[in-house]
Amino acid sequence: KNQVEQSPQSLIILEGKNCTLQCNYTVSPFSNLRWYKQDTGRGPVSLTIMTFSENTKSNGRYTATLDADTKQSSLHITASQLSDSASYICVVRTNTGNQFYFGTGTSLTVIP
Amino acid sequence: SQTIHQWPATLVQPVGSPLSLECTVEGTSNPNLYWYRQAAGRGLQLLFYSVGIGQISSEVPQNLSASRPQDRQFILSSKKLLLSDSGFYLCAWSRLNRGNEQFFGPGTRLTVL
């Protein structure tokens, strides 16, 4: 069964600290994996996309990793800011058809 | 540049009333269009997607329906709302290629009382 699981479900960190969010998937055949940031009451916005051949990709203070063998991805946030408070959603796309599989997200709260 | 609009932003409706949510995309042609529902504490659930005018695929059986009367217009409807229809409804579009990144609208918060 194609699934995407994210952990932790929620996370509270101090401003300036780093954190890592996890995404494990069983989706097959794999096409790509995206991390989205969703501010409260808004639509998700793409942060990074990872394809099968990519291990690491950065977007400012966000760094995503992908291990296609173990089917795991992580999103590392460096020097967190209050504006990083949001839900982070992992989405995996299959190669067959127009199928996207969404994780339930990690709710991150950055406190001063 | 492309933009996606949804309205209304918030809606409070009584049980049994009809529903119509509208989504429009600007700046692109022949997009793939999607309707998602996000319940509190839950992930995004795909409701409908469309690859062209009049072409609608339903992902889950439910009380809702979708229509695409124009290339860049996607409408989510219901004849009689249920309490369980409450949630955050997101419209999204994607190009056929380019890794199929989905661009999401601002969402509609629906509360059914």
Short mmCIF file of N, CA, C and O in Angstrom, two decimals, chain A residues 19-90:
data_model
loop_
_atom_site.label_atom_id
_atom_site.label_comp_id
_atom_site.label_asym_id
_atom_site.label_seq_id
_atom_site.Cartn_x
_atom_site.Cartn_y
_atom_site.Cartn_z
N CYS A 19 16.50 22.00 13.44
CA CYS A 19 15.61 20.85 13.61
C CYS A 19 15.57 20.02 12.34
O CYS A 19 15.92 20.51 11.25
N THR A 20 15.16 18.77 12.50
CA THR A 20 15.07 17.86 11.35
C THR A 20 13.72 17.16 11.38
O THR A 20 13.32 16.59 12.40
N LEU A 21 13.05 17.19 10.25
CA LEU A 21 11.76 16.53 10.09
C LEU A 21 11.95 15.30 9.20
O LEU A 21 12.73 15.33 8.26
N GLN A 22 11.21 14.24 9.51
CA GLN A 22 11.39 12.98 8.81
C GLN A 22 10.18 12.62 7.96
O GLN A 22 9.05 12.94 8.30
N CYS A 23 10.47 11.92 6.86
CA CYS A 23 9.42 11.43 5.97
C CYS A 23 9.82 10.05 5.48
O CYS A 23 10.88 9.89 4.88
N ASN A 24 9.00 9.05 5.77
CA ASN A 24 9.21 7.69 5.28
C ASN A 24 8.07 7.34 4.33
O ASN A 24 6.91 7.65 4.62
N TYR A 25 8.40 6.68 3.25
CA TYR A 25 7.35 6.39 2.27
C TYR A 25 7.47 4.96 1.76
O TYR A 25 8.54 4.36 1.80
N THR A 26 6.36 4.45 1.30
CA THR A 26 6.33 3.13 0.68
C THR A 26 5.80 3.21 -0.74
O THR A 26 5.42 2.20 -1.32
N VAL A 27 5.76 4.43 -1.28
CA VAL A 27 5.19 4.68 -2.60
C VAL A 27 6.10 4.10 -3.68
O VAL A 27 7.30 4.31 -3.68
N SER A 28 5.47 3.41 -4.62
CA SER A 28 6.22 2.80 -5.71
C SER A 28 5.34 2.69 -6.95
O SER A 28 4.15 2.41 -6.82
N PRO A 29 5.88 2.91 -8.14
CA PRO A 29 7.24 3.35 -8.44
C PRO A 29 7.43 4.84 -8.16
O PRO A 29 6.55 5.64 -8.43
N PHE A 30 8.59 5.15 -7.66
CA PHE A 30 8.89 6.50 -7.19
C PHE A 30 9.22 7.43 -8.36
O PHE A 30 9.97 7.05 -9.26
N SER A 31 8.69 8.62 -8.33
CA SER A 31 9.04 9.64 -9.31
C SER A 31 9.79 10.79 -8.65
O SER A 31 10.91 11.09 -9.03
N ASN A 32 9.17 11.44 -7.71
CA ASN A 32 9.84 12.51 -6.98
C ASN A 32 9.19 12.73 -5.63
O ASN A 32 8.10 12.22 -5.35
N LEU A 33 9.88 13.47 -4.81
CA LEU A 33 9.40 13.78 -3.46
C LEU A 33 9.53 15.28 -3.26
O LEU A 33 10.58 15.86 -3.54
N ARG A 34 8.47 15.88 -2.77
CA ARG A 34 8.49 17.32 -2.50
C ARG A 34 8.21 17.57 -1.03
O ARG A 34 7.45 16.84 -0.39
N TRP A 35 8.84 18.63 -0.53
CA TRP A 35 8.49 19.16 0.77
C TRP A 35 7.75 20.47 0.55
O TRP A 35 8.21 21.35 -0.20
N TYR A 36 6.60 20.58 1.21
CA TYR A 36 5.81 21.80 1.15
C TYR A 36 5.76 22.43 2.54
O TYR A 36 5.77 21.73 3.56
N LYS A 37 5.67 23.75 2.56
CA LYS A 37 5.43 24.49 3.79
C LYS A 37 4.03 25.09 3.71
O LYS A 37 3.68 25.73 2.71
N GLN A 38 3.25 24.84 4.76
CA GLN A 38 1.90 25.37 4.79
C GLN A 38 1.70 26.24 6.02
O GLN A 38 1.65 25.73 7.15
N ASP A 39 1.62 27.53 5.81
CA ASP A 39 1.29 28.44 6.90
C ASP A 39 -0.17 28.24 7.28
O ASP A 39 -1.00 27.86 6.45
N THR A 40 -0.48 28.53 8.53
CA THR A 40 -1.83 28.32 9.04
C THR A 40 -2.85 29.07 8.19
O THR A 40 -2.70 30.26 7.93
N GLY A 41 -3.86 28.35 7.73
CA GLY A 41 -4.92 28.98 6.96
C GLY A 41 -4.55 29.34 5.54
O GLY A 41 -5.29 30.07 4.87
N ARG A 42 -3.44 28.81 5.05
CA ARG A 42 -2.99 29.12 3.69
C ARG A 42 -2.77 27.82 2.92
O ARG A 42 -2.74 26.73 3.47
N GLY A 43 -2.58 27.95 1.63
CA GLY A 43 -2.26 26.79 0.83
C GLY A 43 -0.78 26.43 0.94
O GLY A 43 0.05 27.28 1.23
N PRO A 44 -0.42 25.17 0.72
CA PRO A 44 0.99 24.75 0.78
C PRO A 44 1.81 25.38 -0.34
O PRO A 44 1.30 25.62 -1.43
N VAL A 45 3.08 25.60 -0.03
CA VAL A 45 4.02 26.15 -1.01
C VAL A 45 5.23 25.23 -1.06
O VAL A 45 5.76 24.83 -0.03
N SER A 46 5.65 24.90 -2.29
CA SER A 46 6.76 23.97 -2.45
C SER A 46 8.07 24.56 -1.97
O SER A 46 8.41 25.71 -2.26
N LEU A 47 8.85 23.75 -1.23
CA LEU A 47 10.17 24.15 -0.76
C LEU A 47 11.27 23.52 -1.62
O LEU A 47 12.20 24.19 -2.05
N THR A 48 11.18 22.22 -1.80
CA THR A 48 12.19 21.49 -2.56
C THR A 48 11.54 20.31 -3.28
O THR A 48 10.49 19.83 -2.88
N ILE A 49 12.21 19.85 -4.32
CA ILE A 49 11.83 18.62 -5.00
C ILE A 49 13.05 17.73 -5.08
O ILE A 49 14.16 18.21 -5.38
N MET A 50 12.87 16.46 -4.81
CA MET A 50 13.95 15.49 -4.87
C MET A 50 13.58 14.40 -5.86
O MET A 50 12.51 13.80 -5.76
N THR A 51 14.46 14.15 -6.80
CA THR A 51 14.27 13.03 -7.72
C THR A 51 15.13 11.86 -7.28
O THR A 51 15.94 11.98 -6.36
N PHE A 52 14.99 10.76 -7.98
CA PHE A 52 15.63 9.51 -7.56
C PHE A 52 17.14 9.66 -7.43
O PHE A 52 17.76 9.08 -6.55
N SER A 53 17.74 10.44 -8.30
CA SER A 53 19.21 10.53 -8.34
C SER A 53 19.78 11.58 -7.40
O SER A 53 21.00 11.71 -7.30
N GLU A 54 18.93 12.33 -6.73
CA GLU A 54 19.41 13.40 -5.88
C GLU A 54 19.44 12.97 -4.42
O GLU A 54 18.48 12.39 -3.92
N ASN A 55 20.53 13.29 -3.72
CA ASN A 55 20.66 12.95 -2.31
C ASN A 55 20.38 14.14 -1.40
O ASN A 55 19.85 13.98 -0.31
N THR A 56 20.79 15.31 -1.85
CA THR A 56 20.66 16.50 -1.03
C THR A 56 20.32 17.69 -1.91
O THR A 56 20.85 17.82 -3.01
N LYS A 57 19.45 18.53 -1.39
CA LYS A 57 19.12 19.78 -2.09
C LYS A 57 18.80 20.84 -1.07
O LYS A 57 18.08 20.58 -0.11
N SER A 58 19.35 22.02 -1.29
CA SER A 58 19.15 23.11 -0.34
C SER A 58 18.35 24.25 -0.95
O SER A 58 18.42 24.51 -2.15
N ASN A 59 17.61 24.91 -0.09
CA ASN A 59 16.84 26.10 -0.47
C ASN A 59 16.94 27.06 0.71
O ASN A 59 16.13 27.02 1.63
N GLY A 60 17.99 27.88 0.69
CA GLY A 60 18.21 28.78 1.82
C GLY A 60 18.56 28.01 3.07
O GLY A 60 19.48 27.19 3.08
N ARG A 61 17.78 28.22 4.12
CA ARG A 61 18.05 27.52 5.38
C ARG A 61 17.41 26.12 5.40
O ARG A 61 17.51 25.43 6.41
N TYR A 62 16.76 25.74 4.35
CA TYR A 62 16.14 24.41 4.26
C TYR A 62 17.03 23.48 3.44
O TYR A 62 17.44 23.82 2.34
N THR A 63 17.31 22.31 4.00
CA THR A 63 18.07 21.29 3.28
C THR A 63 17.31 19.97 3.33
O THR A 63 17.02 19.48 4.42
N ALA A 64 17.01 19.44 2.16
CA ALA A 64 16.30 18.16 2.09
C ALA A 64 17.28 17.07 1.68
O ALA A 64 18.18 17.30 0.88
N THR A 65 17.09 15.89 2.23
CA THR A 65 17.89 14.73 1.85
C THR A 65 16.95 13.62 1.40
O THR A 65 15.78 13.58 1.80
N LEU A 66 17.47 12.75 0.58
CA LEU A 66 16.68 11.61 0.11
C LEU A 66 17.55 10.38 0.06
O LEU A 66 18.66 10.41 -0.50
N ASP A 67 17.09 9.31 0.66
CA ASP A 67 17.71 8.00 0.54
C ASP A 67 16.69 7.09 -0.14
O ASP A 67 15.76 6.59 0.50
N ALA A 68 16.85 6.92 -1.45
CA ALA A 68 15.88 6.15 -2.22
C ALA A 68 15.91 4.67 -1.89
O ALA A 68 14.94 3.95 -2.11
N ASP A 69 17.03 4.19 -1.34
CA ASP A 69 17.13 2.78 -0.98
C ASP A 69 16.27 2.46 0.24
O ASP A 69 15.55 1.46 0.27
N THR A 70 16.36 3.32 1.24
CA THR A 70 15.58 3.10 2.46
C THR A 70 14.24 3.82 2.40
O THR A 70 13.42 3.69 3.31
N LYS A 71 14.02 4.58 1.33
CA LYS A 71 12.77 5.32 1.15
C LYS A 71 12.51 6.28 2.31
O LYS A 71 11.44 6.27 2.94
N GLN A 72 13.53 7.07 2.56
CA GLN A 72 13.43 8.05 3.63
C GLN A 72 13.90 9.41 3.13
O GLN A 72 14.83 9.50 2.33
N SER A 73 13.27 10.44 3.64
CA SER A 73 13.68 11.80 3.34
C SER A 73 13.64 12.60 4.63
O SER A 73 12.89 12.28 5.55
N SER A 74 14.47 13.62 4.68
CA SER A 74 14.46 14.50 5.83
C SER A 74 14.51 15.95 5.35
O SER A 74 15.00 16.23 4.26
N LEU A 75 13.98 16.82 6.17
CA LEU A 75 14.05 18.25 5.92
C LEU A 75 14.72 18.89 7.14
O LEU A 75 14.19 18.81 8.25
N HIS A 76 15.87 19.47 6.92
CA HIS A 76 16.63 20.10 8.00
C HIS A 76 16.49 21.60 7.89
O HIS A 76 16.69 22.19 6.82
N ILE A 77 16.11 22.20 8.99
CA ILE A 77 15.97 23.67 9.04
C ILE A 77 17.06 24.21 9.95
O ILE A 77 17.18 23.81 11.12
N THR A 78 17.83 25.11 9.41
CA THR A 78 18.97 25.68 10.15
C THR A 78 18.61 27.07 10.68
O THR A 78 17.95 27.85 10.00
N ALA A 79 19.08 27.34 11.88
CA ALA A 79 18.89 28.68 12.48
C ALA A 79 17.44 29.13 12.36
O ALA A 79 17.14 30.14 11.70
N SER A 80 16.56 28.39 12.98
CA SER A 80 15.13 28.61 12.81
C SER A 80 14.72 30.05 13.15
O SER A 80 15.30 30.70 14.02
N GLN A 81 13.68 30.50 12.47
CA GLN A 81 13.11 31.81 12.68
C GLN A 81 11.62 31.66 13.03
O GLN A 81 11.02 30.63 12.75
N LEU A 82 11.07 32.67 13.63
CA LEU A 82 9.67 32.61 14.03
C LEU A 82 8.77 32.33 12.81
O LEU A 82 7.76 31.64 12.93
N SER A 83 9.17 32.85 11.67
CA SER A 83 8.37 32.66 10.45
C SER A 83 8.42 31.22 9.92
O SER A 83 7.67 30.88 8.99
N ASP A 84 9.28 30.40 10.51
CA ASP A 84 9.31 28.98 10.11
C ASP A 84 8.16 28.21 10.72
O ASP A 84 7.92 27.05 10.34
N SER A 85 7.46 28.80 11.66
CA SER A 85 6.31 28.14 12.28
C SER A 85 5.26 27.85 11.22
O SER A 85 4.73 28.77 10.58
N ALA A 86 5.00 26.57 11.00
CA ALA A 86 4.09 26.17 9.92
C ALA A 86 3.97 24.65 9.96
O ALA A 86 4.60 23.98 10.78
N SER A 87 3.16 24.12 9.06
CA SER A 87 3.09 22.69 8.88
C SER A 87 3.93 22.33 7.67
O SER A 87 3.88 23.01 6.64
N TYR A 88 4.73 21.27 7.78
CA TYR A 88 5.60 20.85 6.69
C TYR A 88 5.12 19.49 6.19
O TYR A 88 5.00 18.53 6.95
N ILE A 89 4.82 19.46 4.91
CA ILE A 89 4.17 18.29 4.32
C ILE A 89 5.08 17.64 3.29
O ILE A 89 5.66 18.32 2.44
N CYS A 90 5.18 16.34 3.38
CA CYS A 90 5.98 15.55 2.45
C CYS A 90 5.02 14.92 1.43
O CYS A 90 4.00 14.34 1.82
#
